[in-house]
């Protein structure tokens, strides 16, 4: 019987040579910005889930399909972290959460935080936007609404779709998942907290 895996070393992705290590690293919580939360909020649930080989194969349909799957989102975020470009998925996730806010006061506050963190020139986690989109987004802050970051988010999505997503589908990490028999896929998942950060889908295998 196996219970939750211990925290894996940071070099796991580079050094792992078997599927067990790769799955363990994949399901480890990425070190994302504290403001980020999972798009669907399902990480707050402790219910056991299963991921099948068929579901993993669906990730090849489109980037949208990949990001709409909790495990797929975690896998892609981990991959981007290994490429030192996690700011793209962090920004995309922040925009997804931003669009759910209904309070105008909170919209204004959150919009400023996202802009200062990802959009402003030389910001801590600056994403790759053209000057026109960057300026358009800045002007949107004058009267922030749910669509404040719509164009900027679209540009970053397209950037990931044309670049990182294609490399992810060719990565050893993804190919191992696709080729792994269903019986050896992660048999269950549970939330595990991370000190001083918000919850973002850290899941660990729970096997009978």
Short mmCIF file of C-alpha atoms in Angstrom, two decimals:
data_model
loop_
_atom_site.label_atom_id
_atom_site.label_comp_id
_atom_site.label_asym_id
_atom_site.label_seq_id
_atom_site.Cartn_x
_atom_site.Cartn_y
_atom_site.Cartn_z
CA UNK A 1 0.00 0.00 0.00
CA UNK A 2 1.38 3.43 -0.92
CA UNK A 3 0.30 6.72 0.61
CA UNK A 4 1.27 10.30 -0.23
CA UNK A 5 4.69 10.62 -1.85
CA UNK A 6 7.32 12.58 0.00
CA UNK A 7 8.37 15.91 -1.48
CA UNK A 8 10.60 15.20 -4.45
CA UNK A 9 13.95 16.94 -5.06
CA UNK A 10 14.01 19.95 -7.36
CA UNK A 11 16.14 18.11 -9.89
CA UNK A 12 13.54 15.38 -10.36
CA UNK A 13 12.41 16.49 -13.81
CA UNK A 14 15.94 16.47 -15.18
CA UNK A 15 17.18 13.31 -13.58
CA UNK A 16 14.17 10.99 -13.46
CA UNK A 17 14.50 8.05 -15.82
CA UNK A 18 11.36 6.13 -15.00
CA UNK A 19 7.65 6.86 -15.01
CA UNK A 20 7.25 6.78 -11.26
CA UNK A 21 9.53 9.76 -10.78
CA UNK A 22 8.02 11.65 -13.68
CA UNK A 23 4.49 11.19 -12.37
CA UNK A 24 5.62 12.28 -8.92
CA UNK A 25 7.15 15.47 -10.27
CA UNK A 26 4.18 16.14 -12.53
CA UNK A 27 1.78 16.02 -9.63
CA UNK A 28 3.95 18.20 -7.40
CA UNK A 29 2.58 21.71 -6.87
CA UNK A 30 4.34 24.26 -9.15
CA UNK A 31 5.90 27.23 -7.38
CA UNK A 32 3.46 29.80 -8.71
CA UNK A 33 2.74 33.36 -7.67
CA UNK A 34 0.82 33.56 -4.36
CA UNK A 35 -2.07 35.35 -6.10
CA UNK A 36 -2.78 32.39 -8.37
CA UNK A 37 -5.63 29.94 -7.82
CA UNK A 38 -6.73 27.03 -9.97
CA UNK A 39 -9.15 28.00 -12.69
CA UNK A 40 -11.97 25.71 -11.61
CA UNK A 41 -11.39 25.87 -7.84
CA UNK A 42 -11.59 22.10 -7.57
CA UNK A 43 -8.36 21.96 -5.59
CA UNK A 44 -10.35 22.84 -2.48
CA UNK A 45 -12.08 19.50 -2.72
CA UNK A 46 -10.56 16.44 -1.11
CA UNK A 47 -12.51 14.01 -3.29
CA UNK A 48 -10.47 11.33 -5.03
CA UNK A 49 -10.15 11.68 -8.79
CA UNK A 50 -8.76 9.48 -11.55
CA UNK A 51 -6.92 10.42 -14.72
CA UNK A 52 -7.13 7.94 -17.58
CA UNK A 53 -4.91 7.49 -20.60
CA UNK A 54 -7.85 8.55 -22.78
CA UNK A 55 -8.10 11.87 -20.90
CA UNK A 56 -4.39 12.50 -21.33
CA UNK A 57 -4.71 11.84 -25.08
CA UNK A 58 -7.39 14.53 -25.27
CA UNK A 59 -4.78 17.07 -24.25
CA UNK A 60 -3.47 16.81 -27.81
CA UNK A 61 -6.75 18.18 -29.20
CA UNK A 62 -6.02 21.78 -28.27
CA UNK A 63 -4.40 23.98 -25.65
CA UNK A 64 -7.89 24.93 -24.47
CA UNK A 65 -8.70 21.27 -23.79
CA UNK A 66 -5.44 20.89 -21.88
CA UNK A 67 -6.04 23.95 -19.70
CA UNK A 68 -9.62 22.94 -18.95
CA UNK A 69 -8.35 19.75 -17.31
CA UNK A 70 -7.07 20.20 -13.75
CA UNK A 71 -4.25 17.67 -14.10
CA UNK A 72 -3.43 18.95 -17.58
CA UNK A 73 -3.18 22.50 -16.26
CA UNK A 74 -0.83 21.34 -13.51
CA UNK A 75 1.26 19.35 -16.01
CA UNK A 76 1.57 22.30 -18.38
CA UNK A 77 2.41 24.72 -15.56
CA UNK A 78 5.13 22.36 -14.37
CA UNK A 79 6.50 22.10 -17.91
CA UNK A 80 6.58 25.89 -18.29
CA UNK A 81 8.37 26.15 -14.97
CA UNK A 82 11.06 23.82 -16.30
CA UNK A 83 11.45 26.24 -19.24
CA UNK A 84 11.49 29.30 -16.96
CA UNK A 85 8.38 30.72 -18.63
CA UNK A 86 5.78 30.06 -15.94
CA UNK A 87 4.78 33.73 -15.93
CA UNK A 88 2.65 33.06 -19.02
CA UNK A 89 0.41 30.47 -17.40
CA UNK A 90 0.35 32.44 -14.15
CA UNK A 91 -0.90 35.51 -16.01
CA UNK A 92 -3.48 33.48 -17.93
CA UNK A 93 -4.77 31.97 -14.67
CA UNK A 94 -4.87 35.36 -12.96
CA UNK A 95 -6.99 36.70 -15.82
CA UNK A 96 -9.36 33.74 -15.54
CA UNK A 97 -9.86 34.45 -11.85
CA UNK A 98 -10.16 38.19 -12.48
CA UNK A 99 -13.13 37.69 -14.81
CA UNK A 100 -15.05 35.98 -12.01
CA UNK A 101 -14.94 39.04 -9.73
CA UNK A 102 -18.28 40.86 -9.43
CA UNK A 103 -17.38 43.70 -7.07
CA UNK A 104 -16.24 46.84 -8.90
CA UNK A 105 -14.00 47.78 -5.98
CA UNK A 106 -12.32 44.38 -6.05
CA UNK A 107 -12.00 44.54 -9.84
CA UNK A 108 -10.05 47.77 -9.61
CA UNK A 109 -7.76 46.46 -6.89
CA UNK A 110 -7.12 43.13 -8.61
CA UNK A 111 -6.61 44.76 -12.01
CA UNK A 112 -3.86 46.95 -10.61
CA UNK A 113 -2.14 43.99 -8.98
CA UNK A 114 -2.21 41.94 -12.18
CA UNK A 115 -0.96 44.88 -14.24
CA UNK A 116 1.88 45.65 -11.84
CA UNK A 117 2.85 41.98 -11.60
CA UNK A 118 2.72 40.91 -15.25
CA UNK A 119 1.93 43.68 -17.73
CA UNK A 120 3.86 46.81 -16.77
CA UNK A 121 7.26 47.19 -18.39
CA UNK A 122 9.96 45.65 -16.18
CA UNK A 123 7.34 44.18 -13.84
CA UNK A 124 8.44 41.23 -11.64
CA UNK A 125 6.87 38.61 -13.94
CA UNK A 126 6.54 40.57 -17.16
CA UNK A 127 4.87 38.67 -20.00
CA UNK A 128 5.77 39.17 -23.64
CA UNK A 129 3.26 41.70 -24.99
CA UNK A 130 3.57 44.19 -27.83
CA UNK A 131 3.61 47.86 -26.91
CA UNK A 132 0.13 48.50 -28.36
CA UNK A 133 -1.50 45.79 -26.25
CA UNK A 134 0.43 46.87 -23.19
CA UNK A 135 -0.73 50.47 -23.58
CA UNK A 136 -4.31 49.40 -24.29
CA UNK A 137 -4.32 47.36 -21.10
CA UNK A 138 -2.93 50.29 -19.13
CA UNK A 139 -5.75 52.51 -20.35
CA UNK A 140 -8.29 49.86 -19.38
CA UNK A 141 -7.22 50.33 -15.76
CA UNK A 142 -8.88 53.75 -15.81
CA UNK A 143 -12.26 52.01 -15.83
CA UNK A 144 -11.55 48.32 -15.14
CA UNK A 145 -14.18 45.77 -16.08
CA UNK A 146 -14.25 41.99 -16.60
CA UNK A 147 -12.70 42.40 -20.08
CA UNK A 148 -9.83 44.60 -18.88
CA UNK A 149 -7.17 42.00 -19.75
CA UNK A 150 -9.05 40.23 -22.54
CA UNK A 151 -6.72 41.21 -25.39
CA UNK A 152 -3.56 40.72 -23.35
CA UNK A 153 -4.74 37.30 -22.20
CA UNK A 154 -5.59 36.34 -25.78
CA UNK A 155 -2.11 37.30 -26.96
CA UNK A 156 -0.44 35.23 -24.25
CA UNK A 157 -2.72 32.27 -24.98
CA UNK A 158 -1.73 32.41 -28.65
CA UNK A 159 1.91 32.68 -27.68
CA UNK A 160 1.68 29.55 -25.53
CA UNK A 161 -0.36 27.76 -28.20
CA UNK A 162 2.17 28.40 -30.96
CA UNK A 163 5.26 27.84 -28.86
CA UNK A 164 5.23 26.15 -25.46
CA UNK A 165 2.20 23.93 -26.12
CA UNK A 166 3.83 22.32 -29.16
CA UNK A 167 7.01 21.61 -27.21
CA UNK A 168 4.97 20.23 -24.32
CA UNK A 169 3.34 17.67 -26.65
CA UNK A 170 6.80 16.54 -27.76
CA UNK A 171 8.29 16.50 -24.27
CA UNK A 172 9.41 13.26 -22.61
CA UNK A 173 7.13 14.07 -19.70
CA UNK A 174 3.99 14.15 -21.84
CA UNK A 175 4.99 11.22 -24.04
CA UNK A 176 5.59 9.07 -20.97
CA UNK A 177 2.08 9.89 -19.75
CA UNK A 178 0.52 9.06 -23.11
CA UNK A 179 2.35 5.74 -23.38
CA UNK A 180 1.79 4.67 -19.79
CA UNK A 181 -0.88 1.96 -19.37
CA UNK A 182 -4.03 3.17 -17.63
CA UNK A 183 -3.43 0.80 -14.73
CA UNK A 184 -0.20 2.63 -13.95
CA UNK A 185 -1.62 6.16 -14.16
CA UNK A 186 -1.98 8.14 -10.92
CA UNK A 187 -4.70 6.26 -9.10
CA UNK A 188 -5.99 9.14 -7.01
CA UNK A 189 -5.21 12.63 -5.87
CA UNK A 190 -5.56 14.77 -2.82
CA UNK A 191 -4.78 18.36 -2.00
CA UNK A 192 -1.61 19.21 -0.15
CA UNK A 193 -0.96 22.70 1.16
CA UNK A 194 2.09 24.82 0.50
CA UNK A 195 3.41 27.22 3.09
CA UNK A 196 2.78 30.91 2.44
CA UNK A 197 1.11 30.36 -0.95
CA UNK A 198 -2.44 29.96 -2.15
CA UNK A 199 -3.58 26.50 -3.17
CA UNK A 200 -2.83 25.52 -6.76
CA UNK A 201 -3.63 21.94 -7.42
CA UNK A 202 -0.85 20.19 -5.55
CA UNK A 203 -1.88 16.59 -5.81
CA UNK A 204 -0.20 13.44 -4.62
CA UNK A 205 -0.93 9.83 -5.61
CA UNK A 206 -2.97 7.76 -3.17
CA UNK A 207 -2.85 4.09 -4.10
CA UNK A 208 -4.56 1.11 -2.55
#
